[in-house]
Amino acid sequence: MQKLMVAAFAATAALLLSQPARSAATVAHLVPRAEGWLVKSYGEIDVPAPPKNVAAELRELEVIVAKRTPEDVARFHWWAAGGPVYRWNEIILDELLDNFVTLPLAARHLALFHAAVDDAVAVSWYRRKSASRPPLVAADPSVKTPIRAAAGSSFPSDYAAAATAAAEVLGYIFPARASVFAAMAEEAMQARLLAGVEYPSDVVAGRAIGQSIAALAIARGKSDQSEAKWTGSVPEGPGRWKAANPIAPLAGTWKPWVLARADEFRPSPPPAFDSDQVKAALAELKAFQRTPKSNHRAIYWEVYGGGTKRPA
């Protein structure tokens, strides 16, 4: 069972992380939702205006960049791959696998995590529209970067916002590893400065956004009822499932993100186990002629959920 669960999570990770990159034209037309998952308006997160005199920051950045090593450049490229949240997606999926978090709770963790990083990046983009200072590449072309710097403003840093929000929410979910995630976030943010692609104040502002969003996410997590302890008993009787360890029996009581209530679209109860309808379905199942090919297809859809190339 554990191997199947691990394989299922691995396939989910592959599906989420192997989507084709969007073209620059497509990205240019992406617009954040009018309302966030954790904030009603992206403007409700206060971000101080960027310093108008960038000379001091440029001098500070020049000192940082001068200490850059090939290893720093490699780490920058690693963190920059796929945008602000790509690596953090990998990290949370690895943590879920390593800690063997069961699927109902894993879905809850992923929803909380992604709501936080989504809002953190969206707030950064919203605030960036009103940032008035010139991009770093225009302010000081002498600052050499490992990649072509973006033409627009880098204030506030969406990478810093995502890293901070991700690390703090991960620290809430896996408290024993909180210091590890915090160190990862620091490395991710420092990489932006070592690469010379963001001002120090970009990172400071992004960090503040991430902290504000993470606080909202953690407060939401503590009140979503997922920590409630089940004290009931498994009903007994003919046709009823029976075991000693039901997985997340209270998951249906957890606070949903989109539904008005957890049972909003719940179907009607299944037919009785001893009904003619169930007997006919069972007879059809028993009569099915299994083959190696049909077994392969069944395992593919059960374990991988269609996350890889469809079998012949």
mmCIF file of C-alpha atoms in Angstrom:
data_model
loop_
_atom_site.group_PDB
_atom_site.id
_atom_site.type_symbol
_atom_site.label_atom_id
_atom_site.label_comp_id
_atom_site.label_asym_id
_atom_site.label_seq_id
_atom_site.Cartn_x
_atom_site.Cartn_y
_atom_site.Cartn_z
ATOM 1 C CA MET A 1 0.000 0.000 0.000
ATOM 2 C CA GLN A 2 2.813 2.402 0.890
ATOM 3 C CA LYS A 3 4.485 1.803 -2.471
ATOM 4 C CA LEU A 4 1.244 2.561 -4.289
ATOM 5 C CA MET A 5 0.726 5.732 -2.265
ATOM 6 C CA VAL A 6 4.271 6.903 -2.959
ATOM 7 C CA ALA A 7 3.866 6.125 -6.649
ATOM 8 C CA ALA A 8 0.623 8.073 -6.751
ATOM 9 C CA PHE A 9 2.244 11.133 -5.179
ATOM 10 C CA ALA A 10 5.244 10.836 -7.484
ATOM 11 C CA ALA A 11 2.963 10.728 -10.505
ATOM 12 C CA THR A 12 1.058 13.753 -9.226
ATOM 13 C CA ALA A 13 4.326 15.619 -8.794
ATOM 14 C CA ALA A 14 5.403 14.713 -12.313
ATOM 15 C CA LEU A 15 2.098 15.882 -13.715
ATOM 16 C CA LEU A 16 2.175 19.190 -11.850
ATOM 17 C CA LEU A 17 5.817 19.939 -12.525
ATOM 18 C CA SER A 18 6.135 18.808 -16.133
ATOM 19 C CA GLN A 19 3.577 21.107 -17.720
ATOM 20 C CA PRO A 20 4.901 22.925 -20.796
ATOM 21 C CA ALA A 21 6.254 26.407 -20.194
ATOM 22 C CA ARG A 22 4.011 29.250 -21.285
ATOM 23 C CA SER A 23 5.155 31.532 -24.056
ATOM 24 C CA ALA A 24 6.176 35.085 -23.205
ATOM 25 C CA ALA A 25 3.074 36.371 -25.004
ATOM 26 C CA THR A 26 0.826 34.157 -22.896
ATOM 27 C CA VAL A 27 2.498 35.176 -19.642
ATOM 28 C CA ALA A 28 2.143 38.849 -20.566
ATOM 29 C CA HIS A 29 -1.632 38.425 -20.661
ATOM 30 C CA LEU A 30 -1.925 36.602 -17.325
ATOM 31 C CA VAL A 31 -3.962 38.668 -14.886
ATOM 32 C CA PRO A 32 -4.415 37.811 -11.184
ATOM 33 C CA ARG A 33 -7.931 37.078 -9.976
ATOM 34 C CA ALA A 34 -9.748 40.102 -8.614
ATOM 35 C CA GLU A 35 -9.973 38.373 -5.234
ATOM 36 C CA GLY A 36 -7.337 36.239 -3.576
ATOM 37 C CA TRP A 37 -7.739 33.010 -1.670
ATOM 38 C CA LEU A 38 -6.705 34.607 1.605
ATOM 39 C CA VAL A 39 -7.230 38.314 0.878
ATOM 40 C CA LYS A 40 -10.335 40.043 -0.397
ATOM 41 C CA SER A 41 -8.231 42.534 -2.326
ATOM 42 C CA TYR A 42 -4.555 42.448 -3.259
ATOM 43 C CA GLY A 43 -4.355 46.085 -2.238
ATOM 44 C CA GLU A 44 -5.086 45.286 1.413
ATOM 45 C CA ILE A 45 -1.492 44.145 1.978
ATOM 46 C CA ASP A 46 0.495 47.318 2.650
ATOM 47 C CA VAL A 47 3.854 47.695 0.942
ATOM 48 C CA PRO A 48 5.908 50.871 1.452
ATOM 49 C CA ALA A 49 6.965 52.719 -1.672
ATOM 50 C CA PRO A 50 10.423 51.846 -3.006
ATOM 51 C CA PRO A 51 13.276 54.255 -2.204
ATOM 52 C CA LYS A 52 13.512 56.956 -4.867
ATOM 53 C CA ASN A 53 17.270 57.359 -4.494
ATOM 54 C CA VAL A 54 18.730 54.047 -5.591
ATOM 55 C CA ALA A 55 22.400 55.065 -5.470
ATOM 56 C CA ALA A 56 22.989 53.557 -2.016
ATOM 57 C CA GLU A 57 21.232 50.334 -2.994
ATOM 58 C CA LEU A 58 23.274 50.072 -6.169
ATOM 59 C CA ARG A 59 26.487 50.394 -4.179
ATOM 60 C CA GLU A 60 25.263 47.703 -1.772
ATOM 61 C CA LEU A 61 24.332 45.463 -4.680
ATOM 62 C CA GLU A 62 27.703 45.952 -6.372
ATOM 63 C CA VAL A 63 29.427 44.703 -3.204
ATOM 64 C CA ILE A 64 27.161 41.633 -3.098
ATOM 65 C CA VAL A 65 27.619 40.824 -6.790
ATOM 66 C CA ALA A 66 31.403 41.199 -6.511
ATOM 67 C CA LYS A 67 31.444 38.220 -4.122
ATOM 68 C CA ARG A 68 29.457 36.005 -6.490
ATOM 69 C CA THR A 69 30.895 32.547 -7.197
ATOM 70 C CA PRO A 70 30.074 29.994 -9.923
ATOM 71 C CA GLU A 71 28.237 28.009 -7.240
ATOM 72 C CA ASP A 72 26.086 31.075 -6.503
ATOM 73 C CA VAL A 73 25.189 31.357 -10.185
ATOM 74 C CA ALA A 74 24.246 27.671 -10.281
ATOM 75 C CA ARG A 75 21.987 28.078 -7.235
ATOM 76 C CA PHE A 76 20.396 31.149 -8.781
ATOM 77 C CA HIS A 77 19.538 29.222 -11.935
ATOM 78 C CA TRP A 78 18.157 26.378 -9.813
ATOM 79 C CA TRP A 79 15.850 28.677 -7.866
ATOM 80 C CA ALA A 80 14.888 30.697 -10.963
ATOM 81 C CA ALA A 81 13.707 27.655 -12.933
ATOM 82 C CA GLY A 82 10.010 27.769 -13.743
ATOM 83 C CA GLY A 83 9.179 30.977 -11.891
ATOM 84 C CA PRO A 84 8.800 31.912 -8.201
ATOM 85 C CA VAL A 85 6.870 28.816 -7.057
ATOM 86 C CA TYR A 86 8.255 25.940 -9.163
ATOM 87 C CA ARG A 87 10.925 24.761 -6.730
ATOM 88 C CA TRP A 88 8.630 25.218 -3.743
ATOM 89 C CA ASN A 89 6.132 22.917 -5.441
ATOM 90 C CA GLU A 90 8.857 20.291 -5.639
ATOM 91 C CA ILE A 91 9.794 20.846 -2.008
ATOM 92 C CA ILE A 92 6.303 20.398 -0.559
ATOM 93 C CA LEU A 93 5.666 17.299 -2.672
ATOM 94 C CA ASP A 94 8.937 15.802 -1.447
ATOM 95 C CA GLU A 95 7.961 16.550 2.144
ATOM 96 C CA LEU A 96 4.559 14.904 1.728
ATOM 97 C CA LEU A 97 6.220 11.819 0.291
ATOM 98 C CA ASP A 98 8.964 11.673 2.905
ATOM 99 C CA ASN A 99 6.449 12.008 5.742
ATOM 100 C CA PHE A 100 3.930 9.638 4.121
ATOM 101 C CA VAL A 101 1.059 12.093 4.575
ATOM 102 C CA THR A 102 -2.197 10.389 3.636
ATOM 103 C CA LEU A 103 -4.202 11.757 0.740
ATOM 104 C CA PRO A 104 -7.025 13.682 2.475
ATOM 105 C CA LEU A 105 -4.587 15.584 4.678
ATOM 106 C CA ALA A 106 -2.092 15.966 1.833
ATOM 107 C CA ALA A 107 -4.792 17.667 -0.259
ATOM 108 C CA ARG A 108 -5.502 20.014 2.636
ATOM 109 C CA HIS A 109 -1.810 20.869 3.003
ATOM 110 C CA LEU A 110 -1.416 21.483 -0.737
ATOM 111 C CA ALA A 111 -4.489 23.726 -0.883
ATOM 112 C CA LEU A 112 -3.280 25.855 2.027
ATOM 113 C CA PHE A 113 0.246 26.048 0.626
ATOM 114 C CA HIS A 114 -0.829 26.964 -2.906
ATOM 115 C CA ALA A 115 -3.345 29.538 -1.686
ATOM 116 C CA ALA A 116 -0.509 31.256 0.177
ATOM 117 C CA VAL A 117 2.065 31.298 -2.621
ATOM 118 C CA ASP A 118 -0.593 32.260 -5.192
ATOM 119 C CA ASP A 119 -1.723 35.246 -3.144
ATOM 120 C CA ALA A 120 1.868 36.245 -2.335
ATOM 121 C CA VAL A 121 2.823 36.382 -6.007
ATOM 122 C CA ALA A 122 -0.448 38.079 -6.982
ATOM 123 C CA VAL A 123 0.031 40.819 -4.364
ATOM 124 C CA SER A 124 3.566 41.374 -5.666
ATOM 125 C CA TRP A 125 2.322 41.740 -9.219
ATOM 126 C CA TYR A 126 -0.470 44.069 -8.112
ATOM 127 C CA ARG A 127 1.951 46.319 -6.231
ATOM 128 C CA ARG A 128 4.479 46.204 -9.057
ATOM 129 C CA LYS A 129 2.048 48.032 -11.342
ATOM 130 C CA SER A 130 2.339 51.158 -9.207
ATOM 131 C CA ALA A 131 6.110 51.000 -8.643
ATOM 132 C CA SER A 132 7.614 54.092 -10.229
ATOM 133 C CA ARG A 133 11.366 53.539 -10.132
ATOM 134 C CA PRO A 134 13.296 52.341 -13.208
ATOM 135 C CA PRO A 135 14.309 48.699 -13.505
ATOM 136 C CA LEU A 136 17.745 47.804 -12.216
ATOM 137 C CA VAL A 137 19.140 47.104 -15.671
ATOM 138 C CA ALA A 138 18.327 50.694 -16.702
ATOM 139 C CA ALA A 139 19.633 52.241 -13.479
ATOM 140 C CA ASP A 140 23.052 50.584 -13.692
ATOM 141 C CA PRO A 141 23.915 48.560 -16.814
ATOM 142 C CA SER A 142 27.324 47.773 -15.291
ATOM 143 C CA VAL A 143 25.745 45.239 -12.915
ATOM 144 C CA LYS A 144 26.353 41.965 -14.718
ATOM 145 C CA THR A 145 23.621 39.341 -14.451
ATOM 146 C CA PRO A 146 23.639 35.613 -15.357
ATOM 147 C CA ILE A 147 20.436 36.125 -17.341
ATOM 148 C CA ARG A 148 18.882 38.994 -19.229
ATOM 149 C CA ALA A 149 17.203 41.111 -16.573
ATOM 150 C CA ALA A 150 13.503 41.881 -16.893
ATOM 151 C CA ALA A 151 12.678 45.193 -18.515
ATOM 152 C CA GLY A 152 10.015 46.184 -15.996
ATOM 153 C CA SER A 153 10.151 47.036 -12.320
ATOM 154 C CA SER A 154 11.327 44.334 -9.921
ATOM 155 C CA PHE A 155 9.632 45.923 -6.901
ATOM 156 C CA PRO A 156 8.418 44.100 -4.919
ATOM 157 C CA SER A 157 10.147 40.757 -5.476
ATOM 158 C CA ASP A 158 7.669 38.011 -6.321
ATOM 159 C CA TYR A 159 10.413 35.450 -5.696
ATOM 160 C CA ALA A 160 10.949 36.754 -2.152
ATOM 161 C CA ALA A 161 7.205 36.880 -1.516
ATOM 162 C CA ALA A 162 6.721 33.298 -2.694
ATOM 163 C CA ALA A 163 9.788 32.004 -0.830
ATOM 164 C CA THR A 164 8.778 33.598 2.457
ATOM 165 C CA ALA A 165 5.136 32.513 2.242
ATOM 166 C CA ALA A 166 6.112 28.993 1.186
ATOM 167 C CA ALA A 167 8.733 28.543 3.911
ATOM 168 C CA GLU A 168 6.505 29.817 6.714
ATOM 169 C CA VAL A 169 3.502 27.709 5.675
ATOM 170 C CA LEU A 170 5.755 24.671 5.304
ATOM 171 C CA GLY A 171 7.126 25.394 8.771
ATOM 172 C CA TYR A 172 3.576 25.374 10.117
ATOM 173 C CA ILE A 173 2.761 22.073 8.379
ATOM 174 C CA PHE A 174 6.072 20.404 9.274
ATOM 175 C CA PRO A 175 7.248 22.261 12.412
ATOM 176 C CA ALA A 176 10.257 20.006 12.994
ATOM 177 C CA ARG A 177 11.673 21.232 9.678
ATOM 178 C CA ALA A 178 10.806 24.926 10.030
ATOM 179 C CA SER A 179 14.421 26.059 10.330
ATOM 180 C CA VAL A 180 15.346 24.091 7.196
ATOM 181 C CA PHE A 181 12.619 25.788 5.162
ATOM 182 C CA ALA A 182 13.609 29.200 6.533
ATOM 183 C CA ALA A 183 17.195 28.605 5.394
ATOM 184 C CA MET A 184 15.954 27.583 1.946
ATOM 185 C CA ALA A 185 13.963 30.802 1.672
ATOM 186 C CA GLU A 186 16.994 32.871 2.672
ATOM 187 C CA GLU A 187 19.073 31.147 -0.002
ATOM 188 C CA ALA A 188 16.376 31.728 -2.624
ATOM 189 C CA MET A 189 16.175 35.436 -1.797
ATOM 190 C CA GLN A 190 19.929 35.913 -1.528
ATOM 191 C CA ALA A 191 20.286 34.284 -4.947
ATOM 192 C CA ARG A 192 18.311 37.165 -6.481
ATOM 193 C CA LEU A 193 20.787 39.679 -5.042
ATOM 194 C CA LEU A 194 23.898 37.693 -5.921
ATOM 195 C CA ALA A 195 22.617 37.494 -9.486
ATOM 196 C CA GLY A 196 22.102 41.262 -9.553
ATOM 197 C CA VAL A 197 18.536 40.994 -10.824
ATOM 198 C CA GLU A 198 16.785 42.691 -7.887
ATOM 199 C CA TYR A 199 17.394 45.578 -5.505
ATOM 200 C CA PRO A 200 17.754 44.786 -1.788
ATOM 201 C CA SER A 201 14.544 46.750 -1.164
ATOM 202 C CA ASP A 202 12.739 44.508 -3.685
ATOM 203 C CA VAL A 203 13.569 41.524 -1.507
ATOM 204 C CA VAL A 204 12.664 43.344 1.718
ATOM 205 C CA ALA A 205 9.241 44.275 0.337
ATOM 206 C CA GLY A 206 8.653 40.796 -1.068
ATOM 207 C CA ARG A 207 9.563 39.249 2.272
ATOM 208 C CA ALA A 208 7.042 41.513 4.030
ATOM 209 C CA ILE A 209 4.311 40.439 1.603
ATOM 210 C CA GLY A 210 5.150 36.782 2.137
ATOM 211 C CA GLN A 211 5.055 37.175 5.919
ATOM 212 C CA SER A 212 1.644 38.869 5.812
ATOM 213 C CA ILE A 213 0.166 36.223 3.525
ATOM 214 C CA ALA A 214 1.711 33.367 5.522
ATOM 215 C CA ALA A 215 0.163 34.725 8.723
ATOM 216 C CA LEU A 216 -3.265 34.671 7.058
ATOM 217 C CA ALA A 217 -2.693 31.149 5.737
ATOM 218 C CA ILE A 218 -1.555 29.792 9.093
ATOM 219 C CA ALA A 219 -4.511 31.404 10.881
ATOM 220 C CA ARG A 220 -6.813 29.811 8.316
ATOM 221 C CA GLY A 221 -5.100 26.459 8.749
ATOM 222 C CA LYS A 222 -5.516 26.557 12.518
ATOM 223 C CA SER A 223 -9.257 27.169 12.147
ATOM 224 C CA ASP A 224 -10.146 24.771 9.311
ATOM 225 C CA GLN A 225 -10.950 21.947 11.779
ATOM 226 C CA SER A 226 -8.385 19.579 10.259
ATOM 227 C CA GLU A 227 -6.750 19.091 13.667
ATOM 228 C CA ALA A 228 -9.955 17.804 15.298
ATOM 229 C CA LYS A 229 -9.584 14.341 16.837
ATOM 230 C CA TRP A 230 -12.059 11.621 15.906
ATOM 231 C CA THR A 231 -13.638 9.950 18.925
ATOM 232 C CA GLY A 232 -16.361 7.976 17.164
ATOM 233 C CA SER A 233 -16.616 4.320 16.257
ATOM 234 C CA VAL A 234 -16.973 2.491 12.949
ATOM 235 C CA PRO A 235 -20.613 1.411 12.385
ATOM 236 C CA GLU A 236 -21.066 -2.332 12.329
ATOM 237 C CA GLY A 237 -23.475 -4.566 10.474
ATOM 238 C CA PRO A 238 -23.924 -6.518 7.232
ATOM 239 C CA GLY A 239 -22.448 -4.787 4.196
ATOM 240 C CA ARG A 240 -20.490 -2.207 6.196
ATOM 241 C CA TRP A 241 -16.769 -1.562 5.914
ATOM 242 C CA LYS A 242 -14.888 -2.546 9.043
ATOM 243 C CA ALA A 243 -11.323 -1.819 10.092
ATOM 244 C CA ALA A 244 -9.478 -0.360 13.052
ATOM 245 C CA ASN A 245 -7.904 2.697 11.424
ATOM 246 C CA PRO A 246 -10.122 4.783 9.112
ATOM 247 C CA ILE A 247 -8.094 7.478 7.314
ATOM 248 C CA ALA A 248 -9.222 11.035 8.086
ATOM 249 C CA PRO A 249 -12.834 10.177 9.008
ATOM 250 C CA LEU A 250 -13.503 13.861 9.781
ATOM 251 C CA ALA A 251 -12.223 15.171 6.424
ATOM 252 C CA GLY A 252 -15.793 15.948 5.383
ATOM 253 C CA THR A 253 -16.059 18.450 8.231
ATOM 254 C CA TRP A 254 -12.966 20.441 7.245
ATOM 255 C CA LYS A 255 -13.535 23.976 6.024
ATOM 256 C CA PRO A 256 -13.713 23.943 2.195
ATOM 257 C CA TRP A 257 -12.128 26.540 -0.079
ATOM 258 C CA VAL A 258 -14.722 26.798 -2.839
ATOM 259 C CA LEU A 259 -17.834 24.891 -1.764
ATOM 260 C CA ALA A 260 -20.467 26.579 0.364
ATOM 261 C CA ARG A 261 -20.521 23.401 2.463
ATOM 262 C CA ALA A 262 -18.723 20.087 2.243
ATOM 263 C CA ASP A 263 -21.802 18.108 1.166
ATOM 264 C CA GLU A 264 -22.924 20.615 -1.478
ATOM 265 C CA PHE A 265 -22.514 18.142 -4.352
ATOM 266 C CA ARG A 266 -22.676 14.881 -2.418
ATOM 267 C CA PRO A 267 -24.544 12.218 -4.433
ATOM 268 C CA SER A 268 -27.407 10.183 -3.036
ATOM 269 C CA PRO A 269 -26.477 7.049 -1.052
ATOM 270 C CA PRO A 270 -25.465 3.957 -3.039
ATOM 271 C CA PRO A 271 -27.916 1.077 -3.436
ATOM 272 C CA ALA A 272 -28.062 -1.449 -0.609
ATOM 273 C CA PHE A 273 -25.290 -4.043 -0.734
ATOM 274 C CA ASP A 274 -27.827 -6.881 -1.080
ATOM 275 C CA SER A 275 -29.999 -5.162 -3.724
ATOM 276 C CA ASP A 276 -30.588 -6.595 -7.189
ATOM 277 C CA GLN A 277 -28.717 -3.615 -8.674
ATOM 278 C CA VAL A 278 -25.541 -4.399 -6.734
ATOM 279 C CA LYS A 279 -25.869 -8.122 -7.418
ATOM 280 C CA ALA A 280 -26.100 -7.441 -11.173
ATOM 281 C CA ALA A 281 -23.076 -5.133 -11.067
ATOM 282 C CA LEU A 282 -21.083 -7.710 -9.106
ATOM 283 C CA ALA A 283 -22.001 -10.421 -11.600
ATOM 284 C CA GLU A 284 -20.780 -8.211 -14.453
ATOM 285 C CA LEU A 285 -17.511 -7.603 -12.607
ATOM 286 C CA LYS A 286 -16.951 -11.309 -11.993
ATOM 287 C CA ALA A 287 -17.656 -12.101 -15.645
ATOM 288 C CA PHE A 288 -15.066 -9.623 -16.956
ATOM 289 C CA GLN A 289 -12.259 -11.422 -18.769
ATOM 290 C CA ARG A 290 -9.012 -9.943 -17.460
ATOM 291 C CA THR A 291 -5.887 -9.895 -19.602
ATOM 292 C CA PRO A 292 -2.352 -8.590 -19.024
ATOM 293 C CA LYS A 293 -3.286 -5.558 -21.138
ATOM 294 C CA SER A 294 -6.440 -4.804 -19.140
ATOM 295 C CA ASN A 295 -4.477 -5.204 -15.894
ATOM 296 C CA HIS A 296 -1.880 -2.753 -17.198
ATOM 297 C CA ARG A 297 -4.528 -0.174 -18.047
ATOM 298 C CA ALA A 298 -6.227 -0.605 -14.680
ATOM 299 C CA ILE A 299 -2.978 -0.069 -12.775
ATOM 300 C CA TYR A 300 -2.109 2.919 -14.980
ATOM 301 C CA TRP A 301 -5.345 4.748 -14.164
ATOM 302 C CA GLU A 302 -5.369 3.660 -10.516
ATOM 303 C CA VAL A 303 -1.801 4.641 -9.669
ATOM 304 C CA TYR A 304 -0.844 7.294 -12.197
ATOM 305 C CA GLY A 305 -4.228 8.864 -12.828
ATOM 306 C CA GLY A 306 -3.415 9.587 -16.460
ATOM 307 C CA GLY A 307 -0.341 11.610 -15.487
ATOM 308 C CA THR A 308 1.918 10.026 -18.091
ATOM 309 C CA LYS A 309 1.601 9.031 -21.729
ATOM 310 C CA ARG A 310 -1.569 7.007 -22.218
ATOM 311 C CA PRO A 311 -0.894 3.274 -22.614
ATOM 312 C CA ALA A 312 -1.699 1.556 -25.903
#
